[in-house]
Amino acid sequence: MSVVESTGKAAGWVRLGTQLAIDVVAPLALYYGMRAAGMNVWVSLLAGGVLPLVQTVHGIIRHRRLGRIAALMLGLMIVGTAVSLVAGSPELLMAKASWGTAVFGLWILGSLFGKGEPFLIEGLCRVIPPSQAPYWRAQWRDSAQFRHAIRLLTVWWGAAFLVDSAARVVMAYTLPLDLVPLLGVVLLVMMLAAAHYGTKRYARRKGFSFAKA
């Protein structure tokens, strides 16, 4: 791997780490910090949701465009919070995270029916070194076997997010509320690990690797 590719890969991991810190770690720390200070569940949850909202709005302003994913997440944040406030249910506010994973899962599956590349190719080309992206796009364009594998893996990822969504609803309405945010992060990590491991295992069985072109 060249120095340029190594630098690009490192920058990708830094961006991913920063995103996870803002979307997952910081809201979780803020929630439990406020609960320890005596704040109620409502205020703690709403405060924890401010950072991802600010990050999404900042991304829209910075890039001067409203992408599909940014628009989706912004809409879910606003509508989910508004509905939970009107309903007056802390359980519904806890379960709000399930909306995002459900819609994202459906969007992943829906990407199979469009004219462009499915979720897995689009997502892969965002995280691999730029020099490798043309290879994978060419594989998608020219290899029927590769297209079949990518479609199956896209279904796998979409189903994983839908299972995550259903589990979040069950947790929000059956477990003590203060356990739900922490268990939600554990669930997310387990789901992503399972989806990633399943993808790598299937790819090895089919004889290709996402790690190199």
CSV table of C-alpha atoms in Angstrom, one decimal:
chain,number,residue,atom,x,y,z
A,1,MET,CA,0.0,0.0,0.0
A,2,SER,CA,1.4,3.4,-0.9
A,3,VAL,CA,1.9,6.3,1.4
A,4,VAL,CA,-1.1,8.1,-0.1
A,5,GLU,CA,-3.3,5.1,0.3
A,6,SER,CA,-2.2,4.7,3.9
A,7,THR,CA,-2.8,8.3,4.7
A,8,GLY,CA,-6.3,8.1,3.1
A,9,LYS,CA,-7.1,5.0,5.0
A,10,ALA,CA,-6.0,6.6,8.3
A,11,ALA,CA,-8.0,9.7,7.6
A,12,GLY,CA,-11.1,7.5,7.0
A,13,TRP,CA,-10.6,5.9,10.3
A,14,VAL,CA,-10.2,9.3,12.0
A,15,ARG,CA,-13.4,10.5,10.5
A,16,LEU,CA,-15.2,7.3,11.5
A,17,GLY,CA,-13.9,7.6,15.1
A,18,THR,CA,-14.9,11.3,15.3
A,19,GLN,CA,-18.4,10.5,14.0
A,20,LEU,CA,-18.8,7.7,16.6
A,21,ALA,CA,-17.6,9.9,19.4
A,22,ILE,CA,-20.2,12.6,18.5
A,23,ASP,CA,-23.1,10.2,17.7
A,24,VAL,CA,-22.6,7.5,20.3
A,25,VAL,CA,-20.0,8.2,23.0
A,26,ALA,CA,-20.8,11.8,23.8
A,27,PRO,CA,-24.6,11.5,24.0
A,28,LEU,CA,-24.2,8.4,26.3
A,29,ALA,CA,-21.7,10.2,28.6
A,30,LEU,CA,-23.9,13.3,28.7
A,31,TYR,CA,-27.0,11.2,29.5
A,32,TYR,CA,-25.5,9.4,32.4
A,33,GLY,CA,-23.7,12.5,33.6
A,34,MET,CA,-26.9,14.4,33.8
A,35,ARG,CA,-28.7,11.5,35.5
A,36,ALA,CA,-26.0,11.3,38.1
A,37,ALA,CA,-26.5,15.0,38.7
A,38,GLY,CA,-30.2,14.4,39.4
A,39,MET,CA,-31.8,15.4,36.1
A,40,ASN,CA,-34.8,13.4,35.0
A,41,VAL,CA,-34.9,11.0,32.0
A,42,TRP,CA,-36.6,13.5,29.7
A,43,VAL,CA,-34.0,16.3,30.0
A,44,SER,CA,-31.1,13.8,30.0
A,45,LEU,CA,-32.3,12.2,26.8
A,46,LEU,CA,-33.1,15.4,25.0
A,47,ALA,CA,-29.7,16.9,26.0
A,48,GLY,CA,-27.9,13.8,24.6
A,49,GLY,CA,-29.7,14.2,21.3
A,50,VAL,CA,-28.4,17.7,20.8
A,51,LEU,CA,-24.9,16.8,19.7
A,52,PRO,CA,-25.9,14.5,16.8
A,53,LEU,CA,-28.4,17.2,15.7
A,54,VAL,CA,-25.8,19.9,15.8
A,55,GLN,CA,-23.3,17.7,13.9
A,56,THR,CA,-25.9,16.9,11.2
A,57,VAL,CA,-26.8,20.6,10.7
A,58,HIS,CA,-23.1,21.6,10.7
A,59,GLY,CA,-22.5,19.0,7.9
A,60,ILE,CA,-25.3,20.4,5.9
A,61,ILE,CA,-24.0,24.0,6.3
A,62,ARG,CA,-20.4,23.0,5.6
A,63,HIS,CA,-21.1,21.1,2.4
A,64,ARG,CA,-23.9,23.4,1.4
A,65,ARG,CA,-26.1,20.6,0.3
A,66,LEU,CA,-28.7,18.3,1.9
A,67,GLY,CA,-27.7,14.8,1.0
A,68,ARG,CA,-30.1,11.9,1.2
A,69,ILE,CA,-28.7,10.4,4.4
A,70,ALA,CA,-28.3,13.8,6.1
A,71,ALA,CA,-31.9,14.7,5.2
A,72,LEU,CA,-33.1,11.4,6.5
A,73,MET,CA,-31.3,11.6,9.8
A,74,LEU,CA,-32.3,15.2,10.4
A,75,GLY,CA,-36.0,14.5,9.7
A,76,LEU,CA,-35.9,11.5,12.0
A,77,MET,CA,-34.4,13.5,14.9
A,78,ILE,CA,-36.9,16.3,14.6
A,79,VAL,CA,-40.0,14.1,14.0
A,80,GLY,CA,-39.1,11.5,16.6
A,81,THR,CA,-38.4,14.0,19.3
A,82,ALA,CA,-41.6,16.0,18.5
A,83,VAL,CA,-43.8,12.9,18.6
A,84,SER,CA,-42.3,11.6,21.8
A,85,LEU,CA,-42.8,15.0,23.5
A,86,VAL,CA,-46.5,15.2,22.4
A,87,ALA,CA,-47.1,11.6,23.4
A,88,GLY,CA,-45.6,12.2,26.8
A,89,SER,CA,-43.9,8.8,26.9
A,90,PRO,CA,-40.3,8.4,28.0
A,91,GLU,CA,-40.4,4.9,26.6
A,92,LEU,CA,-41.2,6.3,23.2
A,93,LEU,CA,-38.4,8.8,23.5
A,94,MET,CA,-36.1,5.9,24.3
A,95,ALA,CA,-37.4,3.9,21.4
A,96,LYS,CA,-36.8,6.8,19.0
A,97,ALA,CA,-33.4,5.4,18.0
A,98,SER,CA,-35.2,2.4,16.5
A,99,TRP,CA,-36.8,4.7,13.9
A,100,GLY,CA,-33.4,5.6,12.5
A,101,THR,CA,-32.1,2.0,12.3
A,102,ALA,CA,-35.4,0.8,10.8
A,103,VAL,CA,-35.5,3.5,8.1
A,104,PHE,CA,-31.8,3.0,7.4
A,105,GLY,CA,-32.4,-0.7,7.1
A,106,LEU,CA,-35.2,-0.2,4.6
A,107,TRP,CA,-33.1,2.4,2.7
A,108,ILE,CA,-30.4,-0.2,2.4
A,109,LEU,CA,-32.8,-2.8,1.0
A,110,GLY,CA,-34.4,-0.2,-1.2
A,111,SER,CA,-31.0,0.6,-2.8
A,112,LEU,CA,-31.3,-2.8,-4.5
A,113,PHE,CA,-34.2,-1.5,-6.6
A,114,GLY,CA,-32.7,1.7,-7.9
A,115,LYS,CA,-30.7,2.2,-11.1
A,116,GLY,CA,-27.5,3.1,-9.3
A,117,GLU,CA,-25.1,1.2,-7.1
A,118,PRO,CA,-26.5,-0.6,-4.0
A,119,PHE,CA,-25.7,0.5,-0.5
A,120,LEU,CA,-22.7,-1.9,0.0
A,121,ILE,CA,-20.8,-0.5,-3.1
A,122,GLU,CA,-21.6,3.1,-2.2
A,123,GLY,CA,-20.6,2.6,1.4
A,124,LEU,CA,-17.5,0.6,0.5
A,125,CYS,CA,-16.2,3.3,-1.8
A,126,ARG,CA,-16.5,5.9,0.9
A,127,VAL,CA,-14.2,4.1,3.3
A,128,ILE,CA,-11.6,2.4,1.1
A,129,PRO,CA,-8.6,4.3,-0.4
A,130,PRO,CA,-9.8,6.3,-3.4
A,131,SER,CA,-7.5,4.4,-5.7
A,132,GLN,CA,-9.4,1.2,-5.0
A,133,ALA,CA,-12.9,2.5,-5.7
A,134,PRO,CA,-12.7,2.3,-9.5
A,135,TYR,CA,-11.8,-1.4,-9.2
A,136,TRP,CA,-14.9,-2.3,-7.1
A,137,ARG,CA,-17.1,-0.2,-9.3
A,138,ALA,CA,-15.8,-2.0,-12.4
A,139,GLN,CA,-16.4,-5.4,-10.6
A,140,TRP,CA,-20.0,-4.3,-10.0
A,141,ARG,CA,-20.4,-3.2,-13.6
A,142,ASP,CA,-18.7,-6.2,-15.3
A,143,SER,CA,-19.1,-9.3,-13.1
A,144,ALA,CA,-22.5,-10.9,-12.7
A,145,GLN,CA,-21.1,-13.1,-9.9
A,146,PHE,CA,-19.9,-10.1,-8.0
A,147,ARG,CA,-23.3,-8.3,-8.4
A,148,HIS,CA,-25.0,-11.4,-7.0
A,149,ALA,CA,-22.7,-11.4,-4.0
A,150,ILE,CA,-23.2,-7.7,-3.3
A,151,ARG,CA,-26.9,-8.0,-3.6
A,152,LEU,CA,-27.0,-10.8,-1.0
A,153,LEU,CA,-24.7,-8.9,1.3
A,154,THR,CA,-26.8,-5.8,1.0
A,155,VAL,CA,-29.9,-7.8,2.1
A,156,TRP,CA,-27.8,-9.1,5.0
A,157,TRP,CA,-26.9,-5.5,6.1
A,158,GLY,CA,-30.5,-4.3,5.7
A,159,ALA,CA,-31.9,-7.2,7.7
A,160,ALA,CA,-29.3,-6.5,10.5
A,161,PHE,CA,-30.5,-2.9,10.9
A,162,LEU,CA,-34.1,-4.0,11.0
A,163,VAL,CA,-33.4,-6.6,13.7
A,164,ASP,CA,-31.5,-3.9,15.6
A,165,SER,CA,-34.6,-1.6,15.3
A,166,ALA,CA,-37.0,-4.3,16.7
A,167,ALA,CA,-34.7,-5.1,19.6
A,168,ARG,CA,-34.5,-1.4,20.6
A,169,VAL,CA,-38.3,-1.2,20.8
A,170,VAL,CA,-38.4,-4.3,23.0
A,171,MET,CA,-35.7,-2.9,25.3
A,172,ALA,CA,-37.4,0.5,25.6
A,173,TYR,CA,-40.7,-1.0,26.8
A,174,THR,CA,-39.4,-3.9,28.9
A,175,LEU,CA,-36.2,-2.8,30.6
A,176,PRO,CA,-35.4,-0.1,33.2
A,177,LEU,CA,-35.1,3.1,31.3
A,178,ASP,CA,-31.6,3.9,32.6
A,179,LEU,CA,-30.3,0.7,31.1
A,180,VAL,CA,-31.6,1.3,27.7
A,181,PRO,CA,-29.0,3.9,26.4
A,182,LEU,CA,-26.0,1.7,27.4
A,183,LEU,CA,-27.6,-1.5,26.1
A,184,GLY,CA,-28.5,0.3,22.9
A,185,VAL,CA,-24.8,1.0,22.3
A,186,VAL,CA,-23.9,-2.6,23.1
A,187,LEU,CA,-26.6,-3.8,20.7
A,188,LEU,CA,-25.2,-1.5,17.9
A,189,VAL,CA,-21.7,-2.8,18.4
A,190,MET,CA,-22.9,-6.4,18.4
A,191,MET,CA,-25.0,-5.9,15.3
A,192,LEU,CA,-22.2,-4.1,13.3
A,193,ALA,CA,-19.7,-6.8,14.4
A,194,ALA,CA,-22.1,-9.6,13.3
A,195,ALA,CA,-22.8,-7.9,9.9
A,196,HIS,CA,-19.1,-7.2,9.3
A,197,TYR,CA,-18.1,-10.7,10.3
A,198,GLY,CA,-20.8,-12.2,8.1
A,199,THR,CA,-19.7,-10.1,5.2
A,200,LYS,CA,-16.0,-11.1,5.5
A,201,ARG,CA,-16.9,-14.7,5.8
A,202,TYR,CA,-19.1,-14.8,2.8
A,203,ALA,CA,-16.6,-12.8,0.8
A,204,ARG,CA,-13.8,-15.2,1.6
A,205,ARG,CA,-16.0,-18.1,0.6
A,206,LYS,CA,-16.7,-16.5,-2.7
A,207,GLY,CA,-13.0,-15.7,-3.2
A,208,PHE,CA,-12.8,-11.9,-3.0
A,209,SER,CA,-11.7,-9.5,-0.3
A,210,PHE,CA,-12.8,-5.9,0.4
A,211,ALA,CA,-9.4,-5.2,2.0
A,212,LYS,CA,-7.5,-4.8,-1.3
A,213,ALA,CA,-8.1,-4.5,-5.0
